[in-house]
GROMACS .gro file of C-alpha atoms in nm:
model
  141
    1MET     CA    1   3.862  -8.027  -9.692
    2SER     CA    2   3.632  -8.014  -9.395
    3ILE     CA    3   3.708  -8.056  -9.016
    4SER     CA    4   3.681  -8.420  -8.918
    5LEU     CA    5   3.547  -8.514  -8.579
    6ARG     CA    6   3.898  -8.665  -8.501
    7ARG     CA    7   4.060  -8.316  -8.562
    8ALA     CA    8   3.790  -8.126  -8.383
    9ARG     CA    9   3.854  -8.334  -8.075
   10THR     CA   10   4.230  -8.276  -8.108
   11MET     CA   11   4.149  -7.905  -8.116
   12ILE     CA   12   3.948  -7.915  -7.801
   13ARG     CA   13   4.199  -8.146  -7.617
   14LYS     CA   14   4.490  -7.919  -7.702
   15ALA     CA   15   4.299  -7.614  -7.615
   16PHE     CA   16   4.236  -7.747  -7.270
   17GLU     CA   17   4.606  -7.858  -7.234
   18ASN     CA   18   4.715  -7.513  -7.320
   19ALA     CA   19   4.476  -7.374  -7.063
   20ARG     CA   20   4.588  -7.601  -6.782
   21GLY     CA   21   4.961  -7.511  -6.855
   22ALA     CA   22   4.863  -7.147  -6.835
   23GLU     CA   23   4.667  -7.191  -6.523
   24MET     CA   24   4.325  -7.063  -6.678
   25LYS     CA   25   3.997  -7.116  -6.524
   26PRO     CA   26   3.809  -7.410  -6.646
   27LEU     CA   27   3.685  -7.383  -7.012
   28ALA     CA   28   3.412  -7.487  -7.257
   29ALA     CA   29   3.514  -7.519  -7.615
   30VAL     CA   30   3.302  -7.591  -7.938
   31VAL     CA   31   3.410  -7.649  -8.290
   32LEU     CA   32   3.174  -7.557  -8.573
   33ASP     CA   33   3.195  -7.638  -8.944
   34GLU     CA   34   3.185  -7.373  -9.228
   35GLY     CA   35   2.805  -7.372  -9.206
   36GLY     CA   36   2.794  -7.312  -8.822
   37HIS     CA   37   2.691  -7.666  -8.739
   38ILE     CA   38   2.853  -7.829  -8.421
   39ILE     CA   39   3.113  -8.089  -8.480
   40ALA     CA   40   3.230  -8.136  -8.118
   41PHE     CA   41   3.177  -7.969  -7.778
   42GLU     CA   42   3.335  -8.032  -7.433
   43ARG     CA   43   3.333  -7.855  -7.107
   44GLU     CA   44   3.602  -7.916  -6.856
   45ASP     CA   45   3.502  -8.002  -6.485
   46GLY     CA   46   3.438  -7.701  -6.293
   47ALA     CA   47   3.351  -7.477  -6.610
   48ARG     CA   48   3.039  -7.243  -6.516
   49PRO     CA   49   2.708  -7.308  -6.638
   50GLY     CA   50   2.631  -7.101  -6.969
   51ARG     CA   51   2.974  -7.167  -7.110
   52PHE     CA   52   2.825  -7.364  -7.404
   53GLU     CA   53   2.614  -7.076  -7.518
   54ILE     CA   54   2.890  -6.837  -7.492
   55ALA     CA   55   3.156  -7.056  -7.656
   56HIS     CA   56   2.895  -7.127  -7.931
   57GLY     CA   57   2.814  -6.766  -7.987
   58LYS     CA   58   3.174  -6.674  -8.026
   59ALA     CA   59   3.240  -6.947  -8.282
   60TYR     CA   60   2.894  -6.870  -8.449
   61GLY     CA   61   2.959  -6.525  -8.492
   62ALA     CA   62   3.309  -6.582  -8.622
   63VAL     CA   63   3.211  -6.835  -8.892
   64MET     CA   64   2.902  -6.658  -9.003
   65LEU     CA   65   3.048  -6.308  -9.046
   66GLY     CA   66   3.386  -6.450  -9.158
   67MET     CA   67   3.583  -6.259  -8.900
   68PRO     CA   68   3.713  -6.359  -8.541
   69GLY     CA   69   3.582  -6.229  -8.219
   70SER     CA   70   3.849  -5.969  -8.179
   71ALA     CA   71   3.758  -5.799  -8.535
   72GLN     CA   72   3.387  -5.827  -8.432
   73MET     CA   73   3.441  -5.638  -8.116
   74ALA     CA   74   3.641  -5.374  -8.292
   75ARG     CA   75   3.360  -5.332  -8.543
   76ALA     CA   76   3.121  -5.328  -8.262
   77GLU     CA   77   3.324  -5.037  -8.109
   78ALA     CA   78   3.328  -4.849  -8.455
   79GLN     CA   79   2.982  -4.946  -8.575
   80ALA     CA   80   2.760  -5.088  -8.298
   81TYR     CA   81   2.460  -5.067  -8.517
   82PHE     CA   82   2.616  -5.324  -8.762
   83ILE     CA   83   2.690  -5.590  -8.506
   84ALA     CA   84   2.367  -5.538  -8.343
   85CYS     CA   85   2.170  -5.565  -8.690
   86ALA     CA   86   2.392  -5.867  -8.788
   87ASN     CA   87   2.338  -6.032  -8.436
   88GLY     CA   88   1.963  -5.974  -8.487
   89ALA     CA   89   1.965  -6.133  -8.837
   90LEU     CA   90   2.142  -6.419  -8.684
   91GLY     CA   91   1.877  -6.472  -8.410
   92GLY     CA   92   2.089  -6.323  -8.137
   93ARG     CA   93   2.334  -6.602  -8.136
   94MET     CA   94   2.651  -6.406  -8.173
   95VAL     CA   95   2.897  -6.315  -7.889
   96PRO     CA   96   3.129  -6.067  -8.057
   97VAL     CA   97   3.425  -6.067  -7.829
   98PRO     CA   98   3.774  -6.251  -7.853
   99GLY     CA   99   3.746  -6.640  -7.819
  100GLY     CA  100   3.579  -6.692  -8.144
  101VAL     CA  101   3.850  -6.804  -8.365
  102ILE     CA  102   3.829  -6.871  -8.740
  103VAL     CA  103   3.998  -7.218  -8.866
  104ARG     CA  104   4.144  -7.177  -9.219
  105ASP     CA  105   4.329  -7.450  -9.408
  106SER     CA  106   4.675  -7.418  -9.576
  107LYS     CA  107   4.524  -7.225  -9.869
  108GLY     CA  108   4.333  -6.977  -9.654
  109LYS     CA  109   3.992  -7.128  -9.702
  110ILE     CA  110   3.772  -7.099  -9.399
  111LEU     CA  111   3.680  -7.453  -9.267
  112GLY     CA  112   3.484  -7.326  -8.953
  113ALA     CA  113   3.559  -7.188  -8.624
  114VAL     CA  114   3.637  -7.273  -8.251
  115GLY     CA  115   3.470  -7.086  -7.975
  116VAL     CA  116   3.634  -7.092  -7.617
  117SER     CA  117   3.478  -6.955  -7.293
  118GLY     CA  118   3.570  -6.973  -6.936
  119ASP     CA  119   3.853  -6.725  -6.882
  120THR     CA  120   3.929  -6.388  -6.998
  121SER     CA  121   3.821  -6.345  -7.356
  122ASP     CA  122   4.204  -6.299  -7.466
  123ASN     CA  123   4.308  -6.616  -7.275
  124ASP     CA  124   4.000  -6.794  -7.436
  125ALA     CA  125   4.126  -6.679  -7.780
  126ALA     CA  126   4.481  -6.810  -7.703
  127ALA     CA  127   4.370  -7.145  -7.592
  128ALA     CA  128   4.162  -7.179  -7.918
  129LYS     CA  129   4.471  -7.071  -8.127
  130ALA     CA  130   4.674  -7.339  -7.967
  131GLY     CA  131   4.418  -7.615  -8.028
  132ILE     CA  132   4.378  -7.518  -8.382
  133GLU     CA  133   4.738  -7.489  -8.462
  134ALA     CA  134   4.806  -7.830  -8.269
  135ALA     CA  135   4.567  -7.972  -8.516
  136GLY     CA  136   4.773  -7.858  -8.807
  137LEU     CA  137   4.546  -7.581  -8.914
  138THR     CA  138   4.560  -7.198  -8.910
  139ALA     CA  139   4.402  -6.986  -8.670
  140GLU     CA  140   4.272  -6.618  -8.731
  141ILE     CA  141   4.212  -6.469  -8.385
   0.00000   0.00000   0.00000
């Protein structure tokens, strides 16, 4: 199983709907497959410049390390050298904070990741989780 374009668009749409209901700031969201390739990206009207790069970095770090942004942040606090080295090995493309959410199927297999940026990192993660679950998949935040 992989994440289809249709399902990726559903994740983004539902993440944005969740954000509007929670009165979050305008967001940007990206969905990556298990290899870190972009399936879909959207930015809400009013989202600040640079949100694509941040959302992508959150999702990219999650899928490449197999751990969500919250776990990456905890690891950075405990072992900053590991995250710094991993980020260097991955070309500086990681943003190790909440908002990079792993997407799993019903058997626990990693299918990819969703990255959201625009509000607080915890709110970004909540919006991503809502989008993933609305698409019938499991979110690891």
